[in-house]
Coordinates of C-alpha atoms and ligand atoms in Angstrom, one line a residue:
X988 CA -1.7 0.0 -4.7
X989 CA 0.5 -0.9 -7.4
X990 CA 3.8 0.1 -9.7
X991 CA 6.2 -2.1 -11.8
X992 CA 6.4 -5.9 -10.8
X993 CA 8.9 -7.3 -12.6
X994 CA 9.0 -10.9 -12.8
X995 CA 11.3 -13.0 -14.3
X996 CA 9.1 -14.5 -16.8
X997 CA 8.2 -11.1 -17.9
X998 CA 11.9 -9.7 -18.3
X999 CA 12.7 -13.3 -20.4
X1000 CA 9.6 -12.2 -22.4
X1001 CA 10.9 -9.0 -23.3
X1002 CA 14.0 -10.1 -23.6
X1003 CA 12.8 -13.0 -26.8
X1004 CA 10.9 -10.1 -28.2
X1005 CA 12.9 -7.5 -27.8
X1006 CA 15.4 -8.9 -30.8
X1007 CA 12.6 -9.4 -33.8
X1008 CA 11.2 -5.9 -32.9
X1009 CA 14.7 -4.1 -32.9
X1010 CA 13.7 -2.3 -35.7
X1011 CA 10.1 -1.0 -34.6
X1012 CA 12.0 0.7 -31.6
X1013 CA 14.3 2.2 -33.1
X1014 CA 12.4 3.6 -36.1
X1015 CA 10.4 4.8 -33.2
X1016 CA 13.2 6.6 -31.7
X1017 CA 13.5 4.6 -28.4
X1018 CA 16.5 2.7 -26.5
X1019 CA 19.1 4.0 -24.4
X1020 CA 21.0 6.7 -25.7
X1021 CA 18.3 8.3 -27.2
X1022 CA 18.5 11.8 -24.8
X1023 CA 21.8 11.8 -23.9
X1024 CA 22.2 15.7 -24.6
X1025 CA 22.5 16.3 -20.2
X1026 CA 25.5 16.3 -18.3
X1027 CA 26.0 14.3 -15.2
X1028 CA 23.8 11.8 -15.1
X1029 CA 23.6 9.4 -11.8
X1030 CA 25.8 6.6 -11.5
X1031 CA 24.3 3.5 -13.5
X1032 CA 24.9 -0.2 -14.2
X1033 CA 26.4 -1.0 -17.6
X1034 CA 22.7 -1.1 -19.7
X1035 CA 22.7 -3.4 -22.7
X1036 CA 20.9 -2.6 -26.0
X1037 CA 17.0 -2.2 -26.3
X1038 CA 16.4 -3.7 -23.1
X1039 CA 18.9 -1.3 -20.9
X1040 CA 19.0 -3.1 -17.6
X1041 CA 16.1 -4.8 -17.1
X1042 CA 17.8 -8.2 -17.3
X1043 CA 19.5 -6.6 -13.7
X1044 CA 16.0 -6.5 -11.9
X1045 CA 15.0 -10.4 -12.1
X1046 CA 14.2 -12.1 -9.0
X1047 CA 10.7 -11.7 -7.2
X1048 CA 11.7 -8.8 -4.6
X1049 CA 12.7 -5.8 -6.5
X1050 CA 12.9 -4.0 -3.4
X1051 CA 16.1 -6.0 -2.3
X1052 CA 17.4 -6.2 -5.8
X1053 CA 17.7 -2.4 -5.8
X1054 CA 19.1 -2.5 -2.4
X1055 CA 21.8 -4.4 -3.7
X1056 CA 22.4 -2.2 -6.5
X1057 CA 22.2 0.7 -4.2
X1058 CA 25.4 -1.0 -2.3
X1059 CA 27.7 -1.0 -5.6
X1060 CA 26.3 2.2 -7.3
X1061 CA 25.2 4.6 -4.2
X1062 CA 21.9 6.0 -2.7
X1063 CA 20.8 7.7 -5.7
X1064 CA 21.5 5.6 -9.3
X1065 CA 19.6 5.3 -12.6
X1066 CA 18.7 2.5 -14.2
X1067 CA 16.7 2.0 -17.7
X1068 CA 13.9 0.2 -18.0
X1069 CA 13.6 -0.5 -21.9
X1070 CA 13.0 3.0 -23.0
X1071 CA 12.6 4.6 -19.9
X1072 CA 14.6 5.8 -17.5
X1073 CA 14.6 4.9 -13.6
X1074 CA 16.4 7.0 -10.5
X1075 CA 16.3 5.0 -7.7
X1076 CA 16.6 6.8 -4.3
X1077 CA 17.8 4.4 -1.3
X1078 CA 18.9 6.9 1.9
X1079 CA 16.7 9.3 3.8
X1080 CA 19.3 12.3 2.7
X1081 CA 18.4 12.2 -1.0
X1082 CA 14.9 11.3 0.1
X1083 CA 15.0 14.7 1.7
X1084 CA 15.6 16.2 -1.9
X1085 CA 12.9 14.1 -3.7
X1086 CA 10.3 14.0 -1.3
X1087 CA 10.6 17.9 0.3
X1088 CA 13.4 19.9 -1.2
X1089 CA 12.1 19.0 -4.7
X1090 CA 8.6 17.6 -4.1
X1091 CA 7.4 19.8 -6.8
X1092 CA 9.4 18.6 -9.1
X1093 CA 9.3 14.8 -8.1
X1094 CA 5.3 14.7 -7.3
X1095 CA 4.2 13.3 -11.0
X1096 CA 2.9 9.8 -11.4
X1097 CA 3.9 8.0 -14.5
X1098 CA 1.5 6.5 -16.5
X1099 CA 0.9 3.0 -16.0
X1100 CA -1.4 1.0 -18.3
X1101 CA -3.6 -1.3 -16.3
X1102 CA -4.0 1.7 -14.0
X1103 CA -5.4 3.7 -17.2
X1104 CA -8.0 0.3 -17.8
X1105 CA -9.1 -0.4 -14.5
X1106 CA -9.5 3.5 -12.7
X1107 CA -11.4 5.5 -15.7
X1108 CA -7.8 6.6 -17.4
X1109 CA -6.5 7.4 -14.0
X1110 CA -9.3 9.8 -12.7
X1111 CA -8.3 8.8 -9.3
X1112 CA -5.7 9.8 -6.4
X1113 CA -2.7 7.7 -6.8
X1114 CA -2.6 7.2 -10.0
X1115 CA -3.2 10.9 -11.4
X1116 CA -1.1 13.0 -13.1
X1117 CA 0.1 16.0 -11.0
X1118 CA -2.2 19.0 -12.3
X1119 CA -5.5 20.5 -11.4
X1120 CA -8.0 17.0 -11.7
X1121 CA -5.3 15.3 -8.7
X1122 CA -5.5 18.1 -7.2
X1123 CA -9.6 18.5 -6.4
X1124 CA -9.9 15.1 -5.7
X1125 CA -7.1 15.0 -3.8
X1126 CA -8.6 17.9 -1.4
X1127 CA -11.8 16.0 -1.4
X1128 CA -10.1 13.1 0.0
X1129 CA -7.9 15.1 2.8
X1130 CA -10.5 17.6 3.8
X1131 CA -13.6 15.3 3.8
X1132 CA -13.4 11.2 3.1
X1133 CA -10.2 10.7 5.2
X1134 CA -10.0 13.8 7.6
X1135 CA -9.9 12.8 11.3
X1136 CA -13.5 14.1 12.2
X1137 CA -14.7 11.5 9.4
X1138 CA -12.0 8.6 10.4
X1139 CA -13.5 9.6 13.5
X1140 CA -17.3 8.9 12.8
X1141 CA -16.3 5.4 11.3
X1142 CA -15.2 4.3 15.1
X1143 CA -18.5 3.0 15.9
X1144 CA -18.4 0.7 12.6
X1145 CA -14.5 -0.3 13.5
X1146 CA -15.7 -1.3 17.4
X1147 CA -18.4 -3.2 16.1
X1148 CA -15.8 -5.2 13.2
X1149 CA -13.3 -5.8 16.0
X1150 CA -15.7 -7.2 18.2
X1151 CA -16.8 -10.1 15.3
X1152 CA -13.3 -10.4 14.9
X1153 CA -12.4 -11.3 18.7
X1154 CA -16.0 -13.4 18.6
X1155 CA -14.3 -15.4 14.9
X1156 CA -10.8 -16.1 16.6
X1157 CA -12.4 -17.1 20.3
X1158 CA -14.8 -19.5 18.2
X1159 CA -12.2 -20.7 15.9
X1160 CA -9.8 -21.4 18.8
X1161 CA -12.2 -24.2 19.8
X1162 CA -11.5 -22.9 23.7
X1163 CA -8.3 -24.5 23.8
X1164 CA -8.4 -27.8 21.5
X1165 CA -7.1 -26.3 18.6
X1166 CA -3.1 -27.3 18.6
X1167 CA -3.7 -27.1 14.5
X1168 CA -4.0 -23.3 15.2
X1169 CA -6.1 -20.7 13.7
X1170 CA -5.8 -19.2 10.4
X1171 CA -5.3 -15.5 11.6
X1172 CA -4.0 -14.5 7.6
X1173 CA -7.8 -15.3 6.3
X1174 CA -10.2 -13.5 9.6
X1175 CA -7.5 -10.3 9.5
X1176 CA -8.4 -10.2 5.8
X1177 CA -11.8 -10.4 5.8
X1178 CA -11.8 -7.6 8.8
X1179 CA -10.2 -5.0 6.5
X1180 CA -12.1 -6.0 3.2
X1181 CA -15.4 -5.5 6.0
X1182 CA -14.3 -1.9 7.5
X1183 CA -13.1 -0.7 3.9
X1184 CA -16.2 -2.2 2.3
X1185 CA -19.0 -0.7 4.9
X1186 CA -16.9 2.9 5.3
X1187 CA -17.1 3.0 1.6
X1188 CA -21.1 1.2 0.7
X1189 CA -22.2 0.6 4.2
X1190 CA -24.7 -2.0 3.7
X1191 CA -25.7 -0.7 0.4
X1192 CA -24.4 -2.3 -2.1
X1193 CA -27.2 -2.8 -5.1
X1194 CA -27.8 -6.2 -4.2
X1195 CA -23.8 -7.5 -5.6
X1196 CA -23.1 -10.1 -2.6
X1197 CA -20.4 -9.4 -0.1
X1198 CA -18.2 -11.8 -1.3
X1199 CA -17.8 -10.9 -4.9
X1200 CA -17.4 -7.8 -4.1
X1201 CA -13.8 -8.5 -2.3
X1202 CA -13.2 -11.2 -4.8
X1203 CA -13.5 -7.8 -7.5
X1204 CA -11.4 -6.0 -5.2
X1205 CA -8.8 -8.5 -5.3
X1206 CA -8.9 -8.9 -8.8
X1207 CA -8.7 -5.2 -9.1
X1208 CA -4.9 -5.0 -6.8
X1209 CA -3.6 -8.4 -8.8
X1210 CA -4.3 -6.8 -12.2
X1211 CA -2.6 -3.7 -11.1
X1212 CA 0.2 -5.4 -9.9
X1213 CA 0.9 -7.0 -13.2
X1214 CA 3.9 -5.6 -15.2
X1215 CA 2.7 -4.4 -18.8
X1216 CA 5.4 -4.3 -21.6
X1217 CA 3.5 -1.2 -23.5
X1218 CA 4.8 0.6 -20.0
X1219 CA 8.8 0.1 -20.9
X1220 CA 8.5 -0.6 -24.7
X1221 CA 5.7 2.1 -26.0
X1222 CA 6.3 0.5 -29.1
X1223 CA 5.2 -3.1 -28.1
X1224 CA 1.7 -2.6 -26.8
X1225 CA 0.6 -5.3 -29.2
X1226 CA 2.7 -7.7 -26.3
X1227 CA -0.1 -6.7 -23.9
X1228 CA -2.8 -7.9 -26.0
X1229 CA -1.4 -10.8 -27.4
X1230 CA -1.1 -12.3 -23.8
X1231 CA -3.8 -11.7 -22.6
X1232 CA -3.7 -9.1 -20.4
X1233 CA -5.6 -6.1 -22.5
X1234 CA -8.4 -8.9 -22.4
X1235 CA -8.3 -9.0 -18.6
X1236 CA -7.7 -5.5 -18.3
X1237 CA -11.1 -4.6 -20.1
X1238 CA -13.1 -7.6 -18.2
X1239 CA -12.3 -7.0 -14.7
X1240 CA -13.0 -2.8 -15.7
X1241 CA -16.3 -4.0 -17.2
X1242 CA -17.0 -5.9 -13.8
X1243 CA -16.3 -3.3 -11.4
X1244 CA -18.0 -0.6 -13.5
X1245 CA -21.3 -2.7 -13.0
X1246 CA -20.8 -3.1 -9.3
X1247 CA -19.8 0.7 -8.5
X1248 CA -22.7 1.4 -11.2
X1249 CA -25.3 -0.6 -8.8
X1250 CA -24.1 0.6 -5.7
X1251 CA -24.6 4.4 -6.7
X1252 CA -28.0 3.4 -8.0
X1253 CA -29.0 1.9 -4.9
X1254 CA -27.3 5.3 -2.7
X1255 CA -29.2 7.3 -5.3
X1256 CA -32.2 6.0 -4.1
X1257 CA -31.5 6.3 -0.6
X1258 CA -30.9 9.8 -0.6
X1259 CA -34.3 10.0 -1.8
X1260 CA -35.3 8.4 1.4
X1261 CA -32.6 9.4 3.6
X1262 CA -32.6 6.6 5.6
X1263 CA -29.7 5.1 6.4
X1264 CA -26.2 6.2 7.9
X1265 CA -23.7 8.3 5.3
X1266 CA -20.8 5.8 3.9
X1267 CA -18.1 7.6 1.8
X1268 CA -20.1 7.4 -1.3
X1269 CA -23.2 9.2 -0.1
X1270 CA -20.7 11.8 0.4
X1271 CA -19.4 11.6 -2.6
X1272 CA -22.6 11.7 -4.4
X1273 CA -23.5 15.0 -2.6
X1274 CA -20.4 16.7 -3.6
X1275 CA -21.3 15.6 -7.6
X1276 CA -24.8 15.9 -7.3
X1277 CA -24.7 19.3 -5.0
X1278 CA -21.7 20.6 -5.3
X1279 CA -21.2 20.6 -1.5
X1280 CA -18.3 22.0 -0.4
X1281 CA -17.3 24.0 -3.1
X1282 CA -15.7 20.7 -5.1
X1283 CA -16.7 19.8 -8.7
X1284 CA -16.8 16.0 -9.0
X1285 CA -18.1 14.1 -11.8
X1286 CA -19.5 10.8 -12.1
X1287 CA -16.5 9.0 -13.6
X1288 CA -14.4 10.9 -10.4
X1289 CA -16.6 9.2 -8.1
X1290 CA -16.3 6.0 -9.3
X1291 CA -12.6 6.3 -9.6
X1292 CA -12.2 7.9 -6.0
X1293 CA -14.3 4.9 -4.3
X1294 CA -12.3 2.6 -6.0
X1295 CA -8.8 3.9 -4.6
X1296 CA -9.9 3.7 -1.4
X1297 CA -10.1 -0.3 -1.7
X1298 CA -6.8 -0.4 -3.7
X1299 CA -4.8 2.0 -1.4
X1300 CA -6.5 0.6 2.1
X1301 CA -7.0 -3.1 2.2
X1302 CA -4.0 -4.6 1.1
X1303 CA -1.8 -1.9 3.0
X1304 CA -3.8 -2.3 6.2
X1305 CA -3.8 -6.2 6.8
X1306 CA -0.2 -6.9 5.8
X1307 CA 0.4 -4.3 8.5
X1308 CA -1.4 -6.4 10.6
X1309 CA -0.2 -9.5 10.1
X1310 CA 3.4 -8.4 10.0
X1311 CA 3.2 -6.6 13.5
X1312 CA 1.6 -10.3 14.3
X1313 CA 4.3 -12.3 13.2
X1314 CA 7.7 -10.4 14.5
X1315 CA 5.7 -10.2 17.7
X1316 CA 5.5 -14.0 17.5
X1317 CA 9.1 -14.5 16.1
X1318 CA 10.3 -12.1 19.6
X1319 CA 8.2 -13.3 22.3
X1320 CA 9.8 -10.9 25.0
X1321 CA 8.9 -8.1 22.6
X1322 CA 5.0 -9.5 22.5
X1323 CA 5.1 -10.4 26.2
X1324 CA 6.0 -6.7 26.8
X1325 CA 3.6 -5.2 24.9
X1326 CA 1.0 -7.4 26.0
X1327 CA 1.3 -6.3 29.5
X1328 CA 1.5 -2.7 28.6
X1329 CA -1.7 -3.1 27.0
X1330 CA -3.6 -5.2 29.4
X1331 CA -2.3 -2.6 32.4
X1332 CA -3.6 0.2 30.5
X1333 CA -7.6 -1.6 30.2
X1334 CA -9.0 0.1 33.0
X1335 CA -11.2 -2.5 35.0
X1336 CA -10.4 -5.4 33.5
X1337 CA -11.4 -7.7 35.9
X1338 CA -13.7 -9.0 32.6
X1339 CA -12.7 -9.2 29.0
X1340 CA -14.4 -6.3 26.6
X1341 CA -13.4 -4.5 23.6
X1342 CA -10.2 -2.2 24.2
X1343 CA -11.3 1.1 22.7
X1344 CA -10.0 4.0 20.9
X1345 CA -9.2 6.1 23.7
X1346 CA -7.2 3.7 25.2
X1347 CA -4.7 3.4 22.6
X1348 CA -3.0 6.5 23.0
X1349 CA -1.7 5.1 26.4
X1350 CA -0.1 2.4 25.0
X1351 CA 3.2 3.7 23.4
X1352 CA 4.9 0.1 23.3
X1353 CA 2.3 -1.2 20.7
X1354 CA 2.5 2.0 18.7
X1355 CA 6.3 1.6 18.7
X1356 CA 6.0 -2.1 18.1
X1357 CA 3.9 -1.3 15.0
X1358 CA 6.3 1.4 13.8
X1359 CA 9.2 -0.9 14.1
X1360 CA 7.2 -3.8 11.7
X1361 CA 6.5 -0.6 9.2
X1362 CA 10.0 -0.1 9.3
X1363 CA 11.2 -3.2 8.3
X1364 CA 7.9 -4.4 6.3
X1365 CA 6.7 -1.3 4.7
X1366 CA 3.1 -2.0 2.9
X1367 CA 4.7 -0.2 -0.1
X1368 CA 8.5 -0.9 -0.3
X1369 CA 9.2 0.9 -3.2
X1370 CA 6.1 3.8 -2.1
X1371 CA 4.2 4.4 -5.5
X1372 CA 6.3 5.0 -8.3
X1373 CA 7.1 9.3 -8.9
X1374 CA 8.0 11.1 -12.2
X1375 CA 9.6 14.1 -12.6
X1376 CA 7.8 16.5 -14.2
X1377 CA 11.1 19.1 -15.5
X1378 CA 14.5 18.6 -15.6
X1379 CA 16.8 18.8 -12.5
X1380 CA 19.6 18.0 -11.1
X1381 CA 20.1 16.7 -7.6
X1382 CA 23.4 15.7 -5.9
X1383 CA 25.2 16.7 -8.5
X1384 CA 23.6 14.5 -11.4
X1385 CA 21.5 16.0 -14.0
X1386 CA 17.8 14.4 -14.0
X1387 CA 16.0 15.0 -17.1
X1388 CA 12.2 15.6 -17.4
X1389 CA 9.9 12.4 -17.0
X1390 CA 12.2 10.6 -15.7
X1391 CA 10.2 7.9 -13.3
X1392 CA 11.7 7.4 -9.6
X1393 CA 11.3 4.8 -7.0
X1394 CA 12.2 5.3 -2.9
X1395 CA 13.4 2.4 -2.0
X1396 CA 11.9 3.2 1.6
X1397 CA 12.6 -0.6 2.8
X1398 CA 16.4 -0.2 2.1
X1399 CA 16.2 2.9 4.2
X1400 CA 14.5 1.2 6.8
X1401 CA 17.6 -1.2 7.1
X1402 CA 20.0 1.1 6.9
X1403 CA 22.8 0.6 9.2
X1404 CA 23.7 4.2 9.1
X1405 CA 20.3 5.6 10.1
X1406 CA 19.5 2.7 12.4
X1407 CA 21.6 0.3 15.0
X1408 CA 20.8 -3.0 14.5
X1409 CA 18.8 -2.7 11.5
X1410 CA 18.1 -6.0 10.9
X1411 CA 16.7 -6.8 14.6
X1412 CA 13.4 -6.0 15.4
X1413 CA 13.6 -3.2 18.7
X1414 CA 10.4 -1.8 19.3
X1415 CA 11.8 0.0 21.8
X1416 CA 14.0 2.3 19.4
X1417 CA 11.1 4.4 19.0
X1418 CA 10.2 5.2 22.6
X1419 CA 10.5 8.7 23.4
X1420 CA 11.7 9.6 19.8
X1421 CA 9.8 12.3 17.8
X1422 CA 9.4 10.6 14.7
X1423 CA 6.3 9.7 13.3
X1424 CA 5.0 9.0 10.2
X1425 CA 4.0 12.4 8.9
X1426 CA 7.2 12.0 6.8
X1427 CA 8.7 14.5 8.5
X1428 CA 12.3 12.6 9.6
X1429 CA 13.0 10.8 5.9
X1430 CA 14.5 7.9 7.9
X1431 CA 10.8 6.5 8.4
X1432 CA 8.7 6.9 5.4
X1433 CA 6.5 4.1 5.2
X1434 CA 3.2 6.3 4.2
X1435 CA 5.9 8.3 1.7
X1436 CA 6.0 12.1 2.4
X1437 CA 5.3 15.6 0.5
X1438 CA 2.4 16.3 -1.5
X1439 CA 1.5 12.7 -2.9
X1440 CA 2.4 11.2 0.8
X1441 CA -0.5 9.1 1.7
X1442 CA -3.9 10.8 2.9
X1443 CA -5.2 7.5 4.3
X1444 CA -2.8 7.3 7.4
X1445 CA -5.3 8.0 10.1
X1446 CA -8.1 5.8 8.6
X1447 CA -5.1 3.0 8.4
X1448 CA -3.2 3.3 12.1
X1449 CA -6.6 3.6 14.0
X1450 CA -7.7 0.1 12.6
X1451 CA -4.2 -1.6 12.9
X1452 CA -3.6 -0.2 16.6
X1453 CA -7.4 -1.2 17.5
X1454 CA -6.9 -4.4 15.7
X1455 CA -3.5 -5.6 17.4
X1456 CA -4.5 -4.3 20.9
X1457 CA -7.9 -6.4 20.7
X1458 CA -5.9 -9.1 19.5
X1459 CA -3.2 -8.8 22.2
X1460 CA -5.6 -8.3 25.0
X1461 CA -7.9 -10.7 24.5
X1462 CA -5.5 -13.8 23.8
X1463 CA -2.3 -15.4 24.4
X1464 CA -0.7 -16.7 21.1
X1465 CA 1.9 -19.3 19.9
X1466 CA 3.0 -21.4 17.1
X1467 CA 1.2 -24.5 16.4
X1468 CA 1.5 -28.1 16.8
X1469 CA 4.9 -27.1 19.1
X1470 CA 6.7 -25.3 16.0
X1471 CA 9.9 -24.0 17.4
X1472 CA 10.9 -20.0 17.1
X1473 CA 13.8 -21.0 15.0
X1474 CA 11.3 -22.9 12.1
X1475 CA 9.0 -19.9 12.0
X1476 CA 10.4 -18.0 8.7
X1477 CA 9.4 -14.0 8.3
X1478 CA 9.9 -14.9 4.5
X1479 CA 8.2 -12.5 1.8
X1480 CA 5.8 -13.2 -0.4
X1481 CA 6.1 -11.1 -4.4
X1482 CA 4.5 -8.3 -5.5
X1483 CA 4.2 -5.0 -4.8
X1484 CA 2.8 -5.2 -1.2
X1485 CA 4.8 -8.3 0.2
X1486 CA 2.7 -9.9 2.3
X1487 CA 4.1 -13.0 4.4
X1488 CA 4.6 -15.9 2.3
X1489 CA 3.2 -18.5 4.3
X1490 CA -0.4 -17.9 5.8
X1491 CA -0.1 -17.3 9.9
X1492 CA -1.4 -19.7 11.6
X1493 CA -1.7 -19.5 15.5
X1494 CA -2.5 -21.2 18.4
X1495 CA -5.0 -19.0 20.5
X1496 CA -5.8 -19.1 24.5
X1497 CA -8.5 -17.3 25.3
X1498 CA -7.7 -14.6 28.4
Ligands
HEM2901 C1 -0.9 0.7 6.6 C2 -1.6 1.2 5.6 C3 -1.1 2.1 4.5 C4 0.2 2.4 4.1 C5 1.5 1.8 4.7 C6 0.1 3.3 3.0 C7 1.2 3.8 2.3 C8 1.1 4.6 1.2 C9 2.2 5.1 0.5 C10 3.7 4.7 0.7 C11 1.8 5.9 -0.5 C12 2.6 6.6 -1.6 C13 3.2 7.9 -1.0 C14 4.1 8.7 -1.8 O1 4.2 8.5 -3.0 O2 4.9 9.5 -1.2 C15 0.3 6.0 -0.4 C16 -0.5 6.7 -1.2 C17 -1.8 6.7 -1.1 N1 -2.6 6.1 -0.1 FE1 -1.9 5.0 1.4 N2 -1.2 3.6 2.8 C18 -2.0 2.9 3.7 C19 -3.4 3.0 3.8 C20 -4.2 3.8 3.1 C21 -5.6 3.9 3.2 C22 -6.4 3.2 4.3 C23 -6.1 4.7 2.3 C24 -7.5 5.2 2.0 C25 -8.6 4.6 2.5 C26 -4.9 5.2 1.5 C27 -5.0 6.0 0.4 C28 -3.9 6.4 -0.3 C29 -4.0 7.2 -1.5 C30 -5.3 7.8 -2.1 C31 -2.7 7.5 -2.0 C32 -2.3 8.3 -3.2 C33 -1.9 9.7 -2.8 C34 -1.5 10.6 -4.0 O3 -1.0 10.1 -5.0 O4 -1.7 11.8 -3.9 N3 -3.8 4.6 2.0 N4 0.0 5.2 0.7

C-alpha cells in the first residue's frame, strides 16, 4: 500500500527545479494562491512560492513530522504540497468528521502516478476513484474474496504455512547452539508472501518460480512507494521521465502483466479440468468469465484486483508481526504474560502441536498485545491518502473540492489525551474495553474506517494472531549474543509502511 514518500532528496530536487520552471507553472495556473476565493481555511504553516511547504516535510518519517506540525498548528491544518493542497487530520474527534460524519465527502482517492502505471490506471480497490468501477469491485472483494466464510476456507492453507514456519525457526534455532540468533524478519516474510501468494494462485502459477514472483511483488510496493513530482507539480511530469522513474514505472508494469497473464492462462486451463482447489483468482475468473454473482468484471479488473491483494496484504501483515515480536521482546513481563495465557489456553499440551484457530479467541492478552503494537506501529501511519470529492467545511474551516487528506492515525495512537501513557506499551489497556478495529471508536484506526476502511482485516488478524500464538507457544525467545534490553532499539525504518529498521534477530529455545 502506498501514498506520498517524501524524501529529502526528492523535496531538494524539486526544490533546484522548481526556480527554472517558475514560468511553466505559472503560465499553467498552479502555485499557492491560485483558489483562494473560500473563506476560512485551516490553520497552515507560512508556504513559500511554487513549492508551498514542502521544504516543511523533509526528514524520512512523515508521520512524525506532521505530528509535530499538528502540536503548533492543531488537529486539523493544511499544508500545500506544490500545487496541491493537504489537510492533515491528527485526533480521533476530527477523524470522526472525515472518516463517518463526512465519509462521503472524504472517501475519494487522489490520483497518484505510479499507481496509474503499475495497477491498469487504477482499476483496482485502493487506488480507485470513488464512483461506480470502486464500487463493484469493492463488493466483490467484501462479499466474496475477503468475507469471513472465504478467510475461513483458507484456514487449512494458513495451519499448514504455520506449521513450516514453527519446523524453519526450530531448525534454524540449531536446538539450542544458536547464541547468533535466528533471523525471524526474513522466515516471517516469506510466511506472508507464501499465504498471500497460494490464497491468491495456489500452486498455479504458469510455471513463473516462487521466488520471482515475491521479488515482483516487492518491486511492485517499492515502486509505489516512490514519490513522483508530476503528483505535486502537474506541470513537471517531464521530472519523472528524466530520472528514471517513468522507465521503471513501465518495466516493472510490463513484468507483472506477463506473470498475472501466465497465471490466468494456466487457471484457465484448469477450469477446463477442474482439478485443483479454488484460490482467489479462480474465483475471479468465474465472476469475469460467468458472471457469477451478479458482478461484471473484466479482464484488466482481474488483474488489477489480484494485484491489490499482494500490495494491501503482505507488507501490512508481517510488519504487524514483527512489531508485536519486538515490543514483546523490548517488555519481557508483557511477553512472559502472554505467553502463559496462551500456553494455559492449549488444551492437552502435555506435547507441542499447532495452536489452532479456535483457540485464539480464548486468548484476549495476545489480541490486546497485538492491538497495543497496531496502536503504536500502525502498518499504514498515515492510512491511504483521501480526497475530497466537493467542497466542505469542517470545524469551522472551509475545505475546498479535491483537496487530498491524510489521518495521521499514528499521532492519534500517541495521543496523550486519548491514551495514558501513550508512549508505553500496556497491553493490558485494551482488556475488557469495547474497541476494536471495525473503526468504530476513532481513537484506534489502524485498518482506517468508513467506506474505504480496509476489507482485508479478517484475512490479516487471523494470520497475525495464528502466527504470534504459534510463535509464542512453541518457543522461548531473547536477544542474542547477551544483548541487553536497554541496546535493543524499536527504531523505524522509511517509507510508507515503517517496518523495524534493523532485521530481528532472536535467540530461540525450543518448548
Ligand atoms: C495488518 C494488516 C493490514 C492493515 C494494518 C491494513 C490497513 C489498511 C488501511 C489503514 C487502509 C486504508 C483505510 C482507509 O483509507 O480508511 C487499508 C485499505 C485497504 N486494505 Fe488493508 N490492511 C491490512 C491488510 C490487508 C489485507 C490482508 C488485504 C487484502 C488481502 C487488504 C486490502 C485492503 C484494500 C483492498 C484496501 C483499500 C480499500 C479501499 O480503498 O476501498 N488489507 N488497509
Amino acid at each position: 500500500m502506498a501514498s506520498l514518500e517524501l524524501d529529502s532528496t526528492l523535496v531538494l530536487l524539486s526544490l533546484v527545479f522548481v526556480v527554472s520552471c517558475f514560468a511553466i507553472v505559472v503560465r499553467a495556473g498552479f502555485g499557492p494562491g491560485r483558489k483562494e476565493s473560500v473563506h476560512a481555511l485551516p490553520p497552515s504553516p507560512p508556504a513559500l512560492p511554487i513549492i508551498g511547504n514542502l521544504h516543511k516535510l523533509g526528514g524520512i518519517h512523515l508521520h512524525r513530522t506532521l505530528q509535530a506540525l499538528a502540536q503548533r498548528h492543531g488537529p486539523l491544518f493544511l499544508l500545500r504540497l506544490g500545487s496541491v493542497p493537504l489537510v492533515v487530520v491528527s485526533s480521533a474527534s476530527m477523524a470522526e468528521v472525515v472518516l463517518k460524519t463526512q465519509d462521503h465527502i472524504f472517501c475519494n482517492r487522489p490520483e497518484q502516478y505510479t499507481a496509474r502505471g503499475l495497477l491498469y490506471g487504477c482499476r483496482d480497490i485502493a487506488f480507485s476513484p470513488y464512483g461506480e468501477q470502486w464500487r463493484q469491485i469493492r463488493r466483490v472483494a467484501v462479499v466474496h474474496l475477503l468475507s469471513l466464510k472465504r478467510v475461513d476456507s483458507f484456514r487449512a492453507l494458513r495451519v499448514e504455512e504455520v506449521s513450516r514456519f514453527v519446523q524453519r525457526i526450530r531448525a534454524a534455532s540449531g536446538v539450542g547452539e544458536d547464541r547468533d540468533g535466528v533471523n525471524m524478519s526474513e522466515l516471517i516474510i516469506s510466511l506472508t508472501n507464501t499465504v498471500i501468494s497460494k490464497a491468491a494462485f495456489g500452486n498455479k502459477l504458469g510455471g513463473v518460480e516462487p521466488a520471482m514472483v515475491r521479488g515482483l511483488m516487492k518491486e511492485l510496493t517499492d515502486v509505489l512507494s516512490t514519490f513522483a513530482v508530476s503528483d505535486m507539480f502537474p506541470g513537471l511530469g517531464w521530472l519523472d521521465w528524466a530520472r528514471g522513474l517513468d522507465a521503471r514505472v513501465k518495466r516493472t508494469a510490463a513484468k507483472l502483466d506477463m506473470v498475472v497473464e501466465r497465471t490466468i492462462a494456466e487457471h484457465e486451463e484448469n477450469r477446463v479440468n477442474n482439478c485443483e482447489a479454488r484460490d482467489l483468482l479462480d474465483d475471479l475468473l468465474s465472476i469475469y468469465k460467468d458472471g457469477d454473482l451478479g458482478f461484471k468484471l473484466d479482464r484488466t479488473d482481474v488483474k488489477a484486483l489480484i494485484l491489490d491483494m499482494f500490495v494491501a496484504g503482505t507488507d501490512t501483515i508481517y510488519k504487524t508481526i514483527e512489531w508485536t515480536m519486538a515490543e514483546l521482546i523490548k517488555n519481557p513481563r508483557e511477553l512472559e504474560k502472554v505467553q502463559s495465557e496462551v500456553r494455559s489456553q492449549v488444551a492437552g499440551s502435555a506435547q507441542a502441536r499447532i495452536v489452532l484457530e479456535e483457540e485464539l479467541e480464548k486468548m484476549s492478552l495476545l489480541q490486546a498485545a497485538i492491538k497495543e503494537t497496531l496502536r503504536l506501529h500502525p502498518a499504514l501511519p498515515l492510512l491511504v491518502p483521501r480526497e475530497t470529492i466537493e467542497d466542505t467545511r469542517v470545524d469551522g474551516y472551509d475545505i475546498p473540492a479535491k483537496t487530498r487528506v491524510m489521518v495521521n492515525t499514528w499521532a492519534m495512537g500517541r495521543d496523550s489525551e486519548s491514551w495514558e501513557n501513550a508512549e508505553e506499551f500496556l497491553p493490558e489497556r485494551f482488556l475488557g474495553q469495547a474497541i476494536g478495529y471495525s473503526g468504530k471508536d476513532t481513537r484506534f484506526i489502524p485498518f482506517g474506517a468508513g467506506r474505504r476502511g480496509c476489507p482485508g482485516l479478517a484475512f490479516a488478524t487471523r494470520l497475525v494472531e495464528l502466527t504470534l500464538a504459534n510463535m509464542i507457544y512453541h518457543f522461548n525467545w531473547q536477544l542474542p549474543n547477551g544483548q541487553d534490553l536497554e541496546s535493543f532499539e524499536l527504531t523505524e525504518s522509511s517509507g510508507v509502511s515503517p517496518g523495524l529498521k534493523s532485521t530481528l534477530i532472536l535467540t530461540v529455545k525450543p518448548l
